[in-house]
Coordinates of C-alpha atoms and ligand atoms in Angstrom, one line a residue:
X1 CA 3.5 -2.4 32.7
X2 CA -0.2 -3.1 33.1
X3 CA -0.6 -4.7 29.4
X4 CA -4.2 -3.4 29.2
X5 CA -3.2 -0.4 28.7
X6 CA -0.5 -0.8 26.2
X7 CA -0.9 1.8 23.9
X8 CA 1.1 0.0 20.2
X9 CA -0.9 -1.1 18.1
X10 CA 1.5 -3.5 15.7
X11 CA -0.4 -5.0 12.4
X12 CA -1.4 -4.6 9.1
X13 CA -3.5 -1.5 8.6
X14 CA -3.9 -1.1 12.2
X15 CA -3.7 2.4 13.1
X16 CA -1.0 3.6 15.4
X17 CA -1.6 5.3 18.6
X18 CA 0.0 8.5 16.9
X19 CA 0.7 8.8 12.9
X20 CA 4.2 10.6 13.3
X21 CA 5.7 12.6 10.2
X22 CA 3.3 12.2 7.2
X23 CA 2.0 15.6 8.0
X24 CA 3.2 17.6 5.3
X25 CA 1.6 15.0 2.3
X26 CA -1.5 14.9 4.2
X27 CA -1.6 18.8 3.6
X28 CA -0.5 18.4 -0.2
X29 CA -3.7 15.9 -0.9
X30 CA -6.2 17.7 1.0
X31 CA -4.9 20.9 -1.5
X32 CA -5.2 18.7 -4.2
X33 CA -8.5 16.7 -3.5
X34 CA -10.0 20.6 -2.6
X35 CA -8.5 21.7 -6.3
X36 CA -9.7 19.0 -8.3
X37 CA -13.4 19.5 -6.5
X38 CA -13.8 22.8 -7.5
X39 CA -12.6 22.0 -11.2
X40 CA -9.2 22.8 -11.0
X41 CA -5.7 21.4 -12.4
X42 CA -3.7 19.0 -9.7
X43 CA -1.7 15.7 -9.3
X44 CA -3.5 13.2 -7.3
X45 CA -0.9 11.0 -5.3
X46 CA -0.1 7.2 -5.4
X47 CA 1.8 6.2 -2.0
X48 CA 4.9 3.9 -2.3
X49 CA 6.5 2.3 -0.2
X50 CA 8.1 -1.2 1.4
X51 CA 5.8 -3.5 3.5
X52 CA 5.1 -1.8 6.5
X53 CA 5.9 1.5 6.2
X54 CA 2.5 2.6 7.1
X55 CA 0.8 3.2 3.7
X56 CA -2.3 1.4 4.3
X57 CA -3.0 3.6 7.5
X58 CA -2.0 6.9 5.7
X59 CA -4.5 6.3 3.1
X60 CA -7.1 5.3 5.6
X61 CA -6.3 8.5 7.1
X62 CA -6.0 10.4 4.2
X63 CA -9.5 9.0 3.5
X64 CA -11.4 10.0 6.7
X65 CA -9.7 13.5 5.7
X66 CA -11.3 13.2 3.0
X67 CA -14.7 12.1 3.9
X68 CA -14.7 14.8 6.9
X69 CA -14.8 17.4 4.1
X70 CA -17.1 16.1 2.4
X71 CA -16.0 14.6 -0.5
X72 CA -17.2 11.2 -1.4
X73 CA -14.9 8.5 -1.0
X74 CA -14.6 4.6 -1.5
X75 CA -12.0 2.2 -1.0
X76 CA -11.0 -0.9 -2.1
X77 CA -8.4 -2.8 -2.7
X78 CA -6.4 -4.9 -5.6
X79 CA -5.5 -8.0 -4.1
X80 CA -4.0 -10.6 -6.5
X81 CA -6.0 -12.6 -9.5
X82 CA -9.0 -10.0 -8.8
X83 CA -9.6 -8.1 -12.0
X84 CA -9.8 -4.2 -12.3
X85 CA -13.0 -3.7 -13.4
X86 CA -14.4 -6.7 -10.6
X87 CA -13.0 -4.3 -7.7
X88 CA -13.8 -1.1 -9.1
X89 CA -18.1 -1.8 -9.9
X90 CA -19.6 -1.9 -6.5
X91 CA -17.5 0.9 -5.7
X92 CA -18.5 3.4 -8.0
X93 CA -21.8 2.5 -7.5
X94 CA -21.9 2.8 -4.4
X95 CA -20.5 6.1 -5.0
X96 CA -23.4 6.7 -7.9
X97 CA -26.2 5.4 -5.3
X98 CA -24.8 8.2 -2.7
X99 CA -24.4 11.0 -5.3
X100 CA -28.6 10.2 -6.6
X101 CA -29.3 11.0 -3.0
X102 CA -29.5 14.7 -3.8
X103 CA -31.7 15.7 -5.9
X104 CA -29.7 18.1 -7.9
X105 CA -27.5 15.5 -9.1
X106 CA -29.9 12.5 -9.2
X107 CA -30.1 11.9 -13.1
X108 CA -26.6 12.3 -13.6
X109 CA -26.3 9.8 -11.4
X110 CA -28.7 7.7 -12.2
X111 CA -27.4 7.7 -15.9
X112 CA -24.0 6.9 -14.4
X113 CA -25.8 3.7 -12.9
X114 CA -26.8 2.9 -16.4
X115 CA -23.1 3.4 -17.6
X116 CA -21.9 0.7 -14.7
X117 CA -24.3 -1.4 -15.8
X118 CA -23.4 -1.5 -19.5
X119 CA -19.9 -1.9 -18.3
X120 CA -20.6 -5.1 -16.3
X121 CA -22.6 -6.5 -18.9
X122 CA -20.5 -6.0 -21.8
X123 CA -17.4 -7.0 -19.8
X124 CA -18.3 -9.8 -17.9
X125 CA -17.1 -12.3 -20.4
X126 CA -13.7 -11.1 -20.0
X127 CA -13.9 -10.4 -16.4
X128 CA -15.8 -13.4 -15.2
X129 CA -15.0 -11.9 -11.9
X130 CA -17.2 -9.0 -12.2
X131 CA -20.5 -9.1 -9.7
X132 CA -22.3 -5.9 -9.0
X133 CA -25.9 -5.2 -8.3
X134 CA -27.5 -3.4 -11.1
X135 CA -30.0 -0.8 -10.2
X136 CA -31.1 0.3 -13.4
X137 CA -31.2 -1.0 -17.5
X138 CA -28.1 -0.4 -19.9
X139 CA -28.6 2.4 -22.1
X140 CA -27.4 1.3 -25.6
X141 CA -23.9 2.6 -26.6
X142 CA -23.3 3.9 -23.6
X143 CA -20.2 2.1 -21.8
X144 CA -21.0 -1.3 -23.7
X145 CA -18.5 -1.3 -25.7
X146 CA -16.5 -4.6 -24.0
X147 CA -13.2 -2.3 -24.3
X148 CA -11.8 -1.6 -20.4
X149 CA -10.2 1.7 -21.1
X150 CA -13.3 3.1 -23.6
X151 CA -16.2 1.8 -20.7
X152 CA -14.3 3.0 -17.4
X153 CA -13.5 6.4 -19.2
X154 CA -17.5 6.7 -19.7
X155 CA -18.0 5.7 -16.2
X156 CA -15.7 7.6 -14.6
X157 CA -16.8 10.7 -16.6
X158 CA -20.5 9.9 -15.4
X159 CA -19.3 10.0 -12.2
X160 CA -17.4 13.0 -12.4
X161 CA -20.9 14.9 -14.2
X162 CA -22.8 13.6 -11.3
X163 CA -19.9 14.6 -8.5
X164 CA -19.7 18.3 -10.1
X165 CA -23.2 18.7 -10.6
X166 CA -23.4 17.6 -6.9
X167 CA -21.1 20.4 -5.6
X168 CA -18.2 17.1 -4.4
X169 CA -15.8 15.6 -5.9
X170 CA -15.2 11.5 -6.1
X171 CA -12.2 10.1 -4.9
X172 CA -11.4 6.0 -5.1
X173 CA -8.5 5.1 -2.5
X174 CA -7.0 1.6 -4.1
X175 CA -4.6 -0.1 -2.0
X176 CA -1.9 -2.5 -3.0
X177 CA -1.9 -1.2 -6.6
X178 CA 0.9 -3.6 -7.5
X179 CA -1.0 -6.7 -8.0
X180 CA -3.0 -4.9 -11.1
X181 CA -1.8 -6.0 -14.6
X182 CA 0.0 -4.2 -16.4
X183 CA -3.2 -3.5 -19.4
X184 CA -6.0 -2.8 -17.0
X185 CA -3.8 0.2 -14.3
X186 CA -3.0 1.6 -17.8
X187 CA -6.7 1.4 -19.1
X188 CA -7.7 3.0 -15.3
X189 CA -4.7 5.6 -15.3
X190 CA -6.0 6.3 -19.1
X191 CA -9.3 6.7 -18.4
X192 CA -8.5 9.5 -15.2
X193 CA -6.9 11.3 -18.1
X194 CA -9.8 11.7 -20.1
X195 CA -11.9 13.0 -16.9
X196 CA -8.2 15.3 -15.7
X197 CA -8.8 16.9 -19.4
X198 CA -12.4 17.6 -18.7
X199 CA -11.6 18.9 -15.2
X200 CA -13.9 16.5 -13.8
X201 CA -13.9 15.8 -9.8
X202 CA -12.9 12.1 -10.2
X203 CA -9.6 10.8 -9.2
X204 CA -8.0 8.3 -7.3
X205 CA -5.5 8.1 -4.1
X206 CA -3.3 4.6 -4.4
X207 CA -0.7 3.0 -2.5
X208 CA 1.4 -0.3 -3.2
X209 CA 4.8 -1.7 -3.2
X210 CA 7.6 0.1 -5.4
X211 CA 7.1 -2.4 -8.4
X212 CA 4.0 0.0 -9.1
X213 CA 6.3 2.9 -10.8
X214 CA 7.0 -0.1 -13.5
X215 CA 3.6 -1.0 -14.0
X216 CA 2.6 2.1 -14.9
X217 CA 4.2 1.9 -18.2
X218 CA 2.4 2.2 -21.1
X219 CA 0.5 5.0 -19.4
X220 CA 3.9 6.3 -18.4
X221 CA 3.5 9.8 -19.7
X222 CA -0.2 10.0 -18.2
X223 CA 0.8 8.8 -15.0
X224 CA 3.2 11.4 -14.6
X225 CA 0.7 14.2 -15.6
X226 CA -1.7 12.9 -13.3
X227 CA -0.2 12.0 -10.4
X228 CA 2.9 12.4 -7.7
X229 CA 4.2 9.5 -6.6
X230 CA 5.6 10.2 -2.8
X231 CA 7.8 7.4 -1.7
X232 CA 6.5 6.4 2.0
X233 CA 10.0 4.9 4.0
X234 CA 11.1 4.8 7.3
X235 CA 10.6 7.7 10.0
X236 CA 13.7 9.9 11.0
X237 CA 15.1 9.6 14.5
X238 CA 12.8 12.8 15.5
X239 CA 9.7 11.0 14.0
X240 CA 10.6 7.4 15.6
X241 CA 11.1 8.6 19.3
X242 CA 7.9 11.0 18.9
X243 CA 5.8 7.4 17.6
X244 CA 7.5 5.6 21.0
X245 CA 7.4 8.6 23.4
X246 CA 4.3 9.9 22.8
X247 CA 2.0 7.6 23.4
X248 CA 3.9 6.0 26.4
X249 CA 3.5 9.5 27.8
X250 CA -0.3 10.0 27.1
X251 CA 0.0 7.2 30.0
X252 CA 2.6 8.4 32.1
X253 CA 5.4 6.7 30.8
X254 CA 8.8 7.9 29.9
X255 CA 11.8 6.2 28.4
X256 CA 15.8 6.5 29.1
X257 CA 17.0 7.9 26.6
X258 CA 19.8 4.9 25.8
X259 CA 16.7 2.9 25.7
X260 CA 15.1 5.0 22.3
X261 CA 18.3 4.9 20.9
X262 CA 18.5 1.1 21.1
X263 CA 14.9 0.5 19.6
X264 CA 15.6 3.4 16.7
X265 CA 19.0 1.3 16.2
X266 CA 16.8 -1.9 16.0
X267 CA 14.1 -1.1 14.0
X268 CA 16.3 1.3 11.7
X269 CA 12.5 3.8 12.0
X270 CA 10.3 1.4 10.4
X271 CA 6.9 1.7 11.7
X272 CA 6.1 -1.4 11.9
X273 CA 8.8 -2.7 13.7
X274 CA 8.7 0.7 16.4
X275 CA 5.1 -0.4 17.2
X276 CA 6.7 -4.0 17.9
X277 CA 9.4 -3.2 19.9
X278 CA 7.3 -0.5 21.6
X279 CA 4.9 -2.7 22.6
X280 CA 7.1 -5.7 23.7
X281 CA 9.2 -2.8 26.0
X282 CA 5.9 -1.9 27.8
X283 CA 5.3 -5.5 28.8
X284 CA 8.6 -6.0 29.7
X285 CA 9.0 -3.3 31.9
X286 CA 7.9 -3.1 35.5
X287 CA 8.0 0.8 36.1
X288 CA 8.8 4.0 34.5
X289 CA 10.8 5.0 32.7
X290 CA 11.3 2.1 30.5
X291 CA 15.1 1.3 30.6
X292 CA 18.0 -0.2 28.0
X293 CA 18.0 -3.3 30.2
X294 CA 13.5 -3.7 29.5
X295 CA 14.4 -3.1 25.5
X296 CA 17.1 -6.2 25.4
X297 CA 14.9 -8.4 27.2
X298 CA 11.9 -7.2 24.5
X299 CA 14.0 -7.8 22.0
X300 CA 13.6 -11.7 21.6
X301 CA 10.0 -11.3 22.1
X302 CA 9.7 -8.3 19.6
X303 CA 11.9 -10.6 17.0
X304 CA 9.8 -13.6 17.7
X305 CA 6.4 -11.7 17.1
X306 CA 7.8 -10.0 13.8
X307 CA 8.7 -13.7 12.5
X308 CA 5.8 -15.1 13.6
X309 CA 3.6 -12.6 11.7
X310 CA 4.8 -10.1 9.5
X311 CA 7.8 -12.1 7.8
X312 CA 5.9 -15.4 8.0
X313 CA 3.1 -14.4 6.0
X314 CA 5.5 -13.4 3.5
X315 CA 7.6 -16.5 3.5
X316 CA 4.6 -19.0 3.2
X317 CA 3.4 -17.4 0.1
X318 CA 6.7 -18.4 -1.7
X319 CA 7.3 -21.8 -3.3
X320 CA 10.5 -23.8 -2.2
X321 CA 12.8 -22.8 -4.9
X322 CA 11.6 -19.2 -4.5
X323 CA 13.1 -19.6 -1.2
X324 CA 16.3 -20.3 -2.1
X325 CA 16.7 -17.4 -3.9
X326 CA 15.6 -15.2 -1.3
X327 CA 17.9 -17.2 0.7
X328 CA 20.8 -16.7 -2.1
X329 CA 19.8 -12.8 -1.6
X330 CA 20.1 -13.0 1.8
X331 CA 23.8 -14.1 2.1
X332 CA 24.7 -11.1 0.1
X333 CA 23.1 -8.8 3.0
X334 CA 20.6 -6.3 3.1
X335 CA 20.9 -5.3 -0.6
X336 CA 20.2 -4.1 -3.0
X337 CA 22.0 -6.9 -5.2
X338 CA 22.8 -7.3 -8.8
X339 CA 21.1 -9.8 -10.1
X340 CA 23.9 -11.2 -11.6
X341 CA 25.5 -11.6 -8.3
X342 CA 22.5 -13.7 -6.6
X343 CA 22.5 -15.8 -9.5
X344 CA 26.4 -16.7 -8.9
X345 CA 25.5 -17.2 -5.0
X346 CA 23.1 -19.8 -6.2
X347 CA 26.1 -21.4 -8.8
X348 CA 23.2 -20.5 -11.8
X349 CA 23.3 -18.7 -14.9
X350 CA 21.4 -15.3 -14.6
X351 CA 19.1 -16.6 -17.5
X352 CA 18.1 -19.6 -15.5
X353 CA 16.8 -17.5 -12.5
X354 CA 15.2 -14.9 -14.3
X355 CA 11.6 -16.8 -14.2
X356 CA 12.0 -16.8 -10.3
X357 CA 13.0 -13.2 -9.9
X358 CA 10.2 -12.7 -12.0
X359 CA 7.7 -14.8 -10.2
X360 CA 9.1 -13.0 -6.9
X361 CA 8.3 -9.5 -8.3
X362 CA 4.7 -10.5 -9.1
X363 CA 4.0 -11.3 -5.6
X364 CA 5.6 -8.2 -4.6
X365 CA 8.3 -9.7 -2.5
X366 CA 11.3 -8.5 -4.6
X367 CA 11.3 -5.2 -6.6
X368 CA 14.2 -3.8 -9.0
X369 CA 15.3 -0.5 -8.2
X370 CA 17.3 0.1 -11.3
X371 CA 17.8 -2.2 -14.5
X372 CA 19.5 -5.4 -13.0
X373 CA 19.1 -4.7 -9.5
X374 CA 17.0 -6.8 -7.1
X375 CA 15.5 -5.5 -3.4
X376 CA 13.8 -6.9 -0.7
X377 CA 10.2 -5.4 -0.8
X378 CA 10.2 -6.6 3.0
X379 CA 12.5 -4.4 5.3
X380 CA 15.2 -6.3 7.2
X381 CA 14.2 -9.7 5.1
X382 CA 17.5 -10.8 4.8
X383 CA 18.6 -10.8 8.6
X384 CA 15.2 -12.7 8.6
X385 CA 15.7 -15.2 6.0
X386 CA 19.3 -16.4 7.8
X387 CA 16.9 -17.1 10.8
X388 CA 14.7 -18.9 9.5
X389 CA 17.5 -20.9 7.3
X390 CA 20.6 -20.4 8.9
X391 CA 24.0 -22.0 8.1
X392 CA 24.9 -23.2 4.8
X393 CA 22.5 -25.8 4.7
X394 CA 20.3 -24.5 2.6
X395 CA 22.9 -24.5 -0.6
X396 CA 22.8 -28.2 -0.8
X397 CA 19.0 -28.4 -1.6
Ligands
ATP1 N1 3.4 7.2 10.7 C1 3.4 6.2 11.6 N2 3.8 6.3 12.8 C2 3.8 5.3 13.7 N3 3.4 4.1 13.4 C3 3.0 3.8 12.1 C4 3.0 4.9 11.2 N4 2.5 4.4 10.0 C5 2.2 3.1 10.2 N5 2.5 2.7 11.5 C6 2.3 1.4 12.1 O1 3.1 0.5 11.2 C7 2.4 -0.7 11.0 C8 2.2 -1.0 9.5 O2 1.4 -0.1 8.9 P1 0.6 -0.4 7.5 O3 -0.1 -1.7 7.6 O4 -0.2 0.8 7.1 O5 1.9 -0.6 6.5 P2 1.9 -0.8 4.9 O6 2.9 0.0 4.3 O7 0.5 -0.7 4.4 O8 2.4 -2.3 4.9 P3 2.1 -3.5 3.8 O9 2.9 -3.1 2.6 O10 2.6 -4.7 4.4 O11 0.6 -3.5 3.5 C9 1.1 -0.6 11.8 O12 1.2 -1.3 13.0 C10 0.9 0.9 12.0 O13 0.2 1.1 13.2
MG2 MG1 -0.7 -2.1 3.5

């Protein structure tokens, strides 16, 4: 079919030709977004979910929901070794800067510029990473006190005077919230408790990998007054031929119906894989409807692409002995595995290993989802990993 037209749109954060099945948490955040504008009690959300389940495009979404009813709304994201308060600064000002835009709330805001700028001075020698245009002079005592929780809390709440006093509400979306330490997402989730008490219109919407519901845990008991923490996973049958279908048909193309039930059996519903397959079965194909016969030919092609992308970029970020454990994960299947039982794959004491398990957690490509269990944070890693190192080579190293 004429590629041109080719409706999938396979990537990270790249928004699919049709958002299937997230319809009902869409409606629970624009509830709760509406409740905490006008000053009343509700549980923001934080998103988790595997690699590429479609949580970066949800809260994109969820954001231009946002924005459309006029709350203000930034967005940023945690990537690794970047400190809290280095991604959160020219974010809430740009926030602030928006908010002194009208005039009723313009010194609230203004003195919220001041707060930020206390904050960046008085943390910059711990957070050398901090850089943030400052608009107006510190005011003394105010959010200067070089403590993350005790500054943010100030600056949040002048955020949340200047947002109420504005008639809107402020709402940060933060993506990958894994790669935060532990101390500063409990200083932030800390702080949003101090402004949740007030009633103040400031609160974030996250999303990350599952290791987040860890992390959260010196704030534990915050966290779960806060917010609701919906897991994002893979789309029913219903949801994963609606996500093919649909936009096939928007260009007068249909499927047989052996030829869904191959992809949904391929792709077990992940949405990152359907927009794969879907798009390597449209280039395939030479007519409508796209057959079982156009879906195996894909199928290498679809594979291929995946490794060459959305695995690969995971791979290369591990070192060679991390590797091997995945490897050593791998053999046992598609998990999740007792760590224990990895550790006797690889002929290794689980002491030994527990540095690399560690190390794999940090960069979010294993997860644990109960004491002494280990998880691919990548779905379908193993079948992956015994592609890319097959046999029994691999033991020897
Ligand atoms: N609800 C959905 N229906 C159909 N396709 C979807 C849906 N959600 C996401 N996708 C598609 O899945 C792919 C992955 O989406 P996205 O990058 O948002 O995942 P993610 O969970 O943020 O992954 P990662 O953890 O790697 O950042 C994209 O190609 C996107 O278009
Ligand atoms: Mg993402």
């Amino acid at each position: 079919m004429d590629p041109v037209l080719n409706p999938y749109a396979p990537g990270a954060g790249t928004p699919p030709p049709e958002l299937v099945g997230r319809e009902r948490l869409r409606e629970d955040v624009r509830i709760a977004l509406a409740r905490i504008r006008s000053g009343r009690v509700a549980k923001s959300f934080i998103l988790v979910g595997l690699r590429g389940v479609g949580k970066t495009v949800l809260l994109d979404r969820l954001r231009s929901e946002a924005d459309a009813a006029g709350v203000v709304t930034v967005r940023a994201e945690t990537p690794e070794n970047r400190s809290l308060p280095a991604v959160l600064a020219p974010q809430l000002r740009l926030a602030l800067l928006k908010l002194s835009r009208q005039a009723q709330a313009k010194d609230l805001a203004v003195r919220g510029l001041r707060a930020l700028a206390g904050l960046a001075k008085s943390l910059k020698f711990k957070y050398a990473d901090i850089e943030v245009g400052v608009d107006f002079d510190p005011e003394g005592g105010l959010a200067d006190n070089g403590d993350l929780e005790g500054d943010l809390a100030t600056v949040l709440e002048q955020v949340g005077l200047a947002a109420r006093q504005a008639g809107t509400a402020v709402v940060l979306f933060l993506d990958e919230l894994q790669y935060l330490e532990e101390a500063q997402f409990s200083a932030l989730i800390a702080a949003l408790h101090r402004c949740a008490q007030q009633l103040l219109p400031v609160t974030i919407v996250g999303a990350g990998l599952p290791q987040l519901l860890a992390l959260a845990g010196n704030a534990k008991s915050y966290a779960e007054r806060l917010f609701e923490f919906p897991f994002i996973g893979e789309l029913t049958d219903l949801e994963a031929s609606i996500a093919l279908e649909k936009p096939a048909a928007k260009e007068g193309v249909a499927y047989d119906r052996e030829a869904v039930s191959e992809i949904l059996r391929l792709t077990h519903g992940y949405p990152y894989f359907l927009q794969e397959w879907g798009k390597h079965a449209w280039d395939v194909a030479t007519k409508t409807p796209i057959t079982l016969r156009d879906v195996q030919s894909a199928s290498a092609e679809a594979v291929a692409a995946l490794d060459e992308s959305f695995f690969r970029m995971r791979f290369d970020r591990t070192t060679p002995k991390e590797k091997h454990y995945l490897r050593a994960m791998a053999e046992l299947g598609a998990g999740p595995h007792r760590s224990g039982d990895i550790a006797t794959v690889l002929g290794k004491a689980v002491g030994t290993v527990a540095p690399l398990r560690q190390s794999l957690i940090m960069k979010g490509m294993i997860w644990s989802p109960a004491h002494g269990d280990t998880a691919f944070t990548v779905p379908l890693f193993d079948e992956f990993m015994k592609r890319i190192l097959p046999g029994s080579d691999w033991k020897r190293e």
